[in-house]
Amino acid sequence: MQKKLKAAVLGPGNIGIDLMLKLLRSPYHEVALVSGIDPQSEGLKIAASKGIPISLEGIDGVLAVKDLDIVFDATGAKPHLKHAPLLKEAGLFTVDLTPAAVGPYVVPAVNLDQHLNSAMNVNLITCGGQATIPIVYGVSRVTEVEYAEIVATISSRSAGPGTRKNIDEFTQTTRQGLISVGGAKDAKAIIILNPAEPPILMRNTIYAKCDTRRIDDIVKSVNEIVAVVQRYVPGYRLKVPPYADGERVVAMIEVTGAGDYLPTYSGNLDIITAAAVAVGERYAQFKQKAVF
């Protein structure tokens, strides 16, 4: 039987709680610690109720555990800028769920294996990036994408304090991910918090300026990449399949969450925690020198 990696979740907010619950099901990880700084944290209470060791020392609590294998940072962009060098110095492989963009960008459906044996810190960009970059990549591997623009719309109910504090980082990091991972020459990212009741599902509209004469090949490529994303995010689907609109291709993605912690309309939460688990499990395979 494979040896599980000892994992710590740093930041027991909405994302951290959802991630913790997913990691508890993973055959590759043992959740050895959940660390935060708020004594009233719901995440710490849930972790303790499940018998998981907790700490109120934040990053110091993580660094105090000597036999960890992997750390998932679910705090915020500014805190992670402080955490990253400390985790690197401690020799801990870190999956960054914030838009801090310290390490190389990783989207499991696109470049999962590229950095796992060379980087100590990998960045999951943003929820909008995880949802839309695969589509832009699906277009760019068929034909050059001159410009990509994405509009990520999420329920305001699913946007916690961390999301709201990181709006600027979201737009900047998502844009860069659309270029460096998605393959667009230039890009723009927009996020909309929709207060509608009942809450809407996460929806992402993608526009790609390209040679639309190759629309049939683009549709095939995008469908293939959607199938890859669905392996780790079952609620990911094409709401509007790619179609040609003048000099651009337009598509829409909808994400239904798994409902591990928050309601299923929080697909923005689900897609980034599911991506984190996918990265963590692949790292475990690398570390254990598994054949795959």
Tab-separated table of C-alpha atoms in Angstrom:
chain	number	residue	atom	x	y	z
A	1	MET	CA	0.000	0.000	0.000
A	2	GLN	CA	1.286	3.471	-0.877
A	3	LYS	CA	2.556	5.734	1.873
A	4	LYS	CA	0.411	8.813	2.316
A	5	LEU	CA	2.005	12.246	2.281
A	6	LYS	CA	1.532	14.290	5.428
A	7	ALA	CA	-0.285	17.461	4.422
A	8	ALA	CA	-0.983	20.741	6.188
A	9	VAL	CA	-3.763	23.153	5.280
A	10	LEU	CA	-2.778	26.735	6.067
A	11	GLY	CA	-5.820	29.005	6.232
A	12	PRO	CA	-9.062	27.382	7.480
A	13	GLY	CA	-11.486	29.687	5.646
A	14	ASN	CA	-14.077	28.577	3.095
A	15	ILE	CA	-11.462	27.335	0.635
A	16	GLY	CA	-9.392	25.692	3.354
A	17	ILE	CA	-12.387	23.841	4.791
A	18	ASP	CA	-13.489	22.548	1.396
A	19	LEU	CA	-9.921	21.511	0.589
A	20	MET	CA	-9.543	19.721	3.911
A	21	LEU	CA	-12.685	17.677	3.268
A	22	LYS	CA	-11.439	16.687	-0.188
A	23	LEU	CA	-8.000	15.743	1.163
A	24	LEU	CA	-9.616	13.490	3.774
A	25	ARG	CA	-10.940	11.368	0.882
A	26	SER	CA	-7.616	11.301	-0.957
A	27	PRO	CA	-5.717	7.995	-0.954
A	28	TYR	CA	-2.492	10.004	-1.258
A	29	HIS	CA	-2.715	12.349	1.732
A	30	GLU	CA	-3.008	12.350	5.482
A	31	VAL	CA	-4.194	15.709	6.830
A	32	ALA	CA	-1.646	16.173	9.598
A	33	LEU	CA	-2.481	19.788	10.478
A	34	VAL	CA	-4.916	22.627	9.871
A	35	SER	CA	-3.460	25.951	10.963
A	36	GLY	CA	-5.034	29.388	11.332
A	37	ILE	CA	-4.984	32.402	13.621
A	38	ASP	CA	-8.645	32.923	14.627
A	39	PRO	CA	-9.779	31.045	17.767
A	40	GLN	CA	-13.373	31.251	16.503
A	41	SER	CA	-12.538	29.762	13.098
A	42	GLU	CA	-15.220	27.403	11.821
A	43	GLY	CA	-12.563	25.539	9.873
A	44	LEU	CA	-10.501	24.818	12.979
A	45	LYS	CA	-13.616	23.608	14.785
A	46	ILE	CA	-14.479	21.245	11.939
A	47	ALA	CA	-10.901	19.969	11.761
A	48	ALA	CA	-10.802	19.321	15.505
A	49	SER	CA	-14.142	17.493	15.337
A	50	LYS	CA	-12.585	15.129	12.803
A	51	GLY	CA	-9.580	14.453	14.960
A	52	ILE	CA	-7.173	16.532	12.866
A	53	PRO	CA	-4.442	18.387	14.807
A	54	ILE	CA	-4.976	22.154	14.730
A	55	SER	CA	-2.885	25.202	15.472
A	56	LEU	CA	-3.598	28.858	16.162
A	57	GLU	CA	-0.046	29.811	15.199
A	58	GLY	CA	-0.622	30.231	11.450
A	59	ILE	CA	2.572	29.773	9.442
A	60	ASP	CA	4.567	29.210	12.643
A	61	GLY	CA	2.323	26.279	13.502
A	62	VAL	CA	3.066	24.714	10.117
A	63	LEU	CA	6.812	25.238	10.433
A	64	ALA	CA	6.792	23.644	13.884
A	65	VAL	CA	5.750	20.269	12.428
A	66	LYS	CA	8.954	18.537	11.361
A	67	ASP	CA	7.667	15.659	9.225
A	68	LEU	CA	5.301	17.380	6.785
A	69	ASP	CA	5.549	16.569	3.077
A	70	ILE	CA	3.262	19.149	1.488
A	71	VAL	CA	1.538	22.413	2.444
A	72	PHE	CA	-1.604	23.848	0.871
A	73	ASP	CA	-1.749	27.621	1.431
A	74	ALA	CA	-5.357	28.831	1.342
A	75	THR	CA	-4.828	32.184	3.050
A	76	GLY	CA	-4.515	35.217	0.774
A	77	ALA	CA	-2.142	36.798	-1.725
A	78	LYS	CA	-0.410	39.119	0.748
A	79	PRO	CA	0.042	36.507	3.496
A	80	HIS	CA	1.428	34.012	0.993
A	81	LEU	CA	4.140	36.466	-0.051
A	82	LYS	CA	5.383	36.164	3.542
A	83	HIS	CA	4.797	32.427	3.790
A	84	ALA	CA	6.483	31.389	0.546
A	85	PRO	CA	10.137	32.042	1.478
A	86	LEU	CA	9.651	30.455	4.896
A	87	LEU	CA	8.131	27.308	3.397
A	88	LYS	CA	10.880	27.147	0.787
A	89	GLU	CA	13.551	27.448	3.457
A	90	ALA	CA	11.868	24.609	5.348
A	91	GLY	CA	12.002	22.453	2.198
A	92	LEU	CA	8.210	22.067	2.006
A	93	PHE	CA	6.530	21.626	-1.357
A	94	THR	CA	3.718	24.180	-1.429
A	95	VAL	CA	0.520	24.379	-3.424
A	96	ASP	CA	-0.550	28.032	-3.438
A	97	LEU	CA	-4.314	28.548	-3.762
A	98	THR	CA	-3.965	32.338	-3.582
A	99	PRO	CA	-3.324	34.762	-6.469
A	100	ALA	CA	0.124	35.620	-5.065
A	101	ALA	CA	1.819	34.090	-8.130
A	102	VAL	CA	5.116	33.355	-6.412
A	103	GLY	CA	5.681	30.024	-8.122
A	104	PRO	CA	4.967	28.848	-11.677
A	105	TYR	CA	1.338	28.673	-12.753
A	106	VAL	CA	-0.274	25.230	-12.881
A	107	VAL	CA	-3.595	24.220	-14.424
A	108	PRO	CA	-3.891	20.426	-14.052
A	109	ALA	CA	-5.613	19.911	-17.418
A	110	VAL	CA	-2.871	21.825	-19.243
A	111	ASN	CA	0.540	21.541	-17.545
A	112	LEU	CA	0.189	19.310	-14.488
A	113	ASP	CA	3.539	17.560	-14.837
A	114	GLN	CA	5.620	20.500	-15.991
A	115	HIS	CA	6.816	21.848	-12.635
A	116	LEU	CA	6.275	19.121	-10.050
A	117	ASN	CA	9.846	17.837	-10.097
A	118	SER	CA	11.535	21.226	-10.391
A	119	ALA	CA	9.606	23.791	-8.318
A	120	MET	CA	8.981	23.928	-4.567
A	121	ASN	CA	6.025	26.286	-4.922
A	122	VAL	CA	3.316	26.052	-7.567
A	123	ASN	CA	0.508	28.553	-8.019
A	124	LEU	CA	-3.084	27.668	-8.929
A	125	ILE	CA	-3.705	31.139	-10.344
A	126	THR	CA	-7.396	31.819	-9.533
A	127	CYS	CA	-10.761	30.077	-9.723
A	128	GLY	CA	-11.479	31.998	-12.922
A	129	GLY	CA	-8.123	30.972	-14.309
A	130	GLN	CA	-8.716	27.312	-13.538
A	131	ALA	CA	-12.072	27.514	-15.343
A	132	THR	CA	-11.098	29.518	-18.416
A	133	ILE	CA	-7.427	28.842	-19.171
A	134	PRO	CA	-8.166	25.288	-20.390
A	135	ILE	CA	-10.585	26.717	-22.975
A	136	VAL	CA	-8.119	29.327	-24.220
A	137	TYR	CA	-5.451	26.636	-24.346
A	138	GLY	CA	-7.828	24.431	-26.318
A	139	VAL	CA	-8.155	27.198	-28.898
A	140	SER	CA	-4.474	28.183	-28.935
A	141	ARG	CA	-3.233	24.691	-29.690
A	142	VAL	CA	-5.276	24.846	-32.905
A	143	THR	CA	-4.636	28.420	-33.982
A	144	GLU	CA	-2.914	31.518	-32.622
A	145	VAL	CA	-4.984	33.502	-30.114
A	146	GLU	CA	-4.271	37.199	-30.624
A	147	TYR	CA	-6.320	38.245	-27.607
A	148	ALA	CA	-8.392	36.473	-24.967
A	149	GLU	CA	-10.902	38.034	-22.617
A	150	ILE	CA	-12.756	36.217	-19.875
A	151	VAL	CA	-15.632	37.288	-17.659
A	152	ALA	CA	-15.957	35.191	-14.489
A	153	THR	CA	-19.332	35.565	-12.787
A	154	ILE	CA	-19.852	34.052	-9.350
A	155	SER	CA	-22.527	34.306	-6.705
A	156	SER	CA	-21.715	37.012	-4.184
A	157	ARG	CA	-22.624	34.452	-1.522
A	158	SER	CA	-19.700	32.283	-2.578
A	159	ALA	CA	-17.198	35.135	-2.391
A	160	GLY	CA	-15.714	35.086	1.077
A	161	PRO	CA	-13.447	37.704	2.666
A	162	GLY	CA	-10.366	36.259	0.968
A	163	THR	CA	-11.885	36.523	-2.486
A	164	ARG	CA	-13.060	40.078	-1.886
A	165	LYS	CA	-9.649	41.195	-0.625
A	166	ASN	CA	-7.911	39.734	-3.665
A	167	ILE	CA	-9.950	41.226	-6.550
A	168	ASP	CA	-6.989	43.153	-7.982
A	169	GLU	CA	-4.704	40.141	-7.715
A	170	PHE	CA	-7.430	38.013	-9.314
A	171	THR	CA	-7.586	40.119	-12.461
A	172	GLN	CA	-3.817	40.474	-12.787
A	173	THR	CA	-2.942	36.848	-12.093
A	174	THR	CA	-5.750	35.467	-14.266
A	175	ARG	CA	-4.655	37.673	-17.152
A	176	GLN	CA	-1.077	36.472	-16.879
A	177	GLY	CA	-2.223	32.858	-16.691
A	178	LEU	CA	-4.276	33.248	-19.863
A	179	ILE	CA	-1.064	34.313	-21.578
A	180	SER	CA	1.613	32.105	-20.027
A	181	VAL	CA	-0.447	28.896	-19.727
A	182	GLY	CA	-3.399	29.481	-22.045
A	183	GLY	CA	-1.213	30.643	-24.910
A	184	ALA	CA	-2.926	33.967	-25.715
A	185	LYS	CA	-0.684	36.798	-26.929
A	186	ASP	CA	-2.623	39.304	-24.823
A	187	ALA	CA	-5.528	38.983	-22.409
A	188	LYS	CA	-7.911	40.600	-19.967
A	189	ALA	CA	-9.834	39.173	-16.998
A	190	ILE	CA	-12.987	40.516	-15.377
A	191	ILE	CA	-14.763	39.201	-12.264
A	192	ILE	CA	-18.392	39.915	-11.402
A	193	LEU	CA	-19.990	39.177	-8.025
A	194	ASN	CA	-23.679	38.587	-8.723
A	195	PRO	CA	-26.081	39.113	-5.781
A	196	ALA	CA	-28.975	37.297	-7.483
A	197	GLU	CA	-31.280	35.122	-5.401
A	198	PRO	CA	-31.396	32.218	-5.644
A	199	PRO	CA	-27.603	32.225	-6.077
A	200	ILE	CA	-26.299	31.546	-9.567
A	201	LEU	CA	-23.780	28.891	-10.520
A	202	MET	CA	-20.264	29.975	-11.470
A	203	ARG	CA	-20.261	30.944	-15.145
A	204	ASN	CA	-17.313	32.031	-17.248
A	205	THR	CA	-17.576	33.569	-20.691
A	206	ILE	CA	-14.496	33.248	-22.881
A	207	TYR	CA	-13.711	35.329	-25.955
A	208	ALA	CA	-10.735	34.453	-28.148
A	209	LYS	CA	-9.682	36.494	-31.170
A	210	CYS	CA	-8.310	33.977	-33.650
A	211	ASP	CA	-8.733	32.376	-37.077
A	212	THR	CA	-12.371	31.328	-36.799
A	213	ARG	CA	-12.214	29.455	-40.085
A	214	ARG	CA	-10.835	26.569	-38.035
A	215	ILE	CA	-13.899	26.431	-35.792
A	216	ASP	CA	-14.456	22.690	-36.310
A	217	ASP	CA	-10.924	21.887	-35.106
A	218	ILE	CA	-11.334	24.357	-32.245
A	219	VAL	CA	-14.571	22.703	-31.098
A	220	LYS	CA	-12.894	19.287	-31.132
A	221	SER	CA	-9.875	20.572	-29.193
A	222	VAL	CA	-12.014	22.341	-26.581
A	223	ASN	CA	-14.211	19.276	-26.084
A	224	GLU	CA	-11.098	17.195	-25.462
A	225	ILE	CA	-9.740	19.573	-22.840
A	226	VAL	CA	-13.138	19.851	-21.108
A	227	ALA	CA	-13.122	16.061	-20.720
A	228	VAL	CA	-9.716	16.287	-19.020
A	229	VAL	CA	-10.935	18.945	-16.549
A	230	GLN	CA	-13.989	16.827	-15.745
A	231	ARG	CA	-11.739	14.052	-14.448
A	232	TYR	CA	-10.990	16.147	-11.364
A	233	VAL	CA	-13.902	18.652	-11.486
A	234	PRO	CA	-17.010	16.571	-12.362
A	235	GLY	CA	-19.259	19.654	-12.247
A	236	TYR	CA	-17.341	21.431	-15.036
A	237	ARG	CA	-19.236	21.680	-18.312
A	238	LEU	CA	-19.660	23.691	-21.480
A	239	LYS	CA	-22.760	25.814	-21.034
A	240	VAL	CA	-22.282	27.264	-24.524
A	241	PRO	CA	-19.985	25.277	-26.857
A	242	PRO	CA	-17.458	27.288	-28.904
A	243	TYR	CA	-18.893	29.145	-31.879
A	244	ALA	CA	-17.513	31.644	-34.369
A	245	ASP	CA	-18.619	35.261	-33.983
A	246	GLY	CA	-16.816	37.294	-36.626
A	247	GLU	CA	-13.116	37.278	-35.772
A	248	ARG	CA	-13.555	35.701	-32.379
A	249	VAL	CA	-14.566	32.394	-30.833
A	250	VAL	CA	-17.012	32.565	-27.927
A	251	ALA	CA	-17.727	29.879	-25.332
A	252	MET	CA	-19.229	29.671	-21.848
A	253	ILE	CA	-18.302	27.366	-18.987
A	254	GLU	CA	-20.501	26.550	-15.999
A	255	VAL	CA	-19.194	24.951	-12.827
A	256	THR	CA	-21.353	23.158	-10.276
A	257	GLY	CA	-19.609	22.534	-6.983
A	258	ALA	CA	-19.389	19.124	-5.326
A	259	GLY	CA	-21.021	20.513	-2.190
A	260	ASP	CA	-18.308	19.259	0.158
A	261	TYR	CA	-18.630	22.300	2.412
A	262	LEU	CA	-20.505	25.115	0.705
A	263	PRO	CA	-23.582	24.755	-1.532
A	264	THR	CA	-23.216	23.539	-5.089
A	265	TYR	CA	-23.498	27.069	-6.483
A	266	SER	CA	-19.968	27.691	-5.158
A	267	GLY	CA	-18.276	26.172	-8.180
A	268	ASN	CA	-15.573	28.831	-7.913
A	269	LEU	CA	-14.533	27.284	-4.616
A	270	ASP	CA	-14.806	23.724	-5.861
A	271	ILE	CA	-12.711	24.145	-8.994
A	272	ILE	CA	-9.653	25.515	-7.217
A	273	THR	CA	-9.749	23.047	-4.322
A	274	ALA	CA	-10.251	20.161	-6.765
A	275	ALA	CA	-7.287	21.454	-8.778
A	276	ALA	CA	-5.214	21.600	-5.584
A	277	VAL	CA	-5.991	17.966	-4.790
A	278	ALA	CA	-5.146	16.958	-8.364
A	279	VAL	CA	-1.762	18.671	-8.060
A	280	GLY	CA	-1.125	17.188	-4.629
A	281	GLU	CA	-1.924	13.675	-5.769
A	282	ARG	CA	0.291	13.986	-8.829
A	283	TYR	CA	3.105	15.274	-6.633
A	284	ALA	CA	2.627	12.235	-4.411
A	285	GLN	CA	3.003	10.011	-7.461
A	286	PHE	CA	6.219	11.774	-8.401
A	287	LYS	CA	7.537	11.546	-4.861
A	288	GLN	CA	6.733	7.849	-4.615
A	289	LYS	CA	8.206	7.271	-8.096
A	290	ALA	CA	4.990	5.669	-9.242
A	291	VAL	CA	4.657	4.483	-12.818
A	292	PHE	CA	1.849	6.253	-14.653
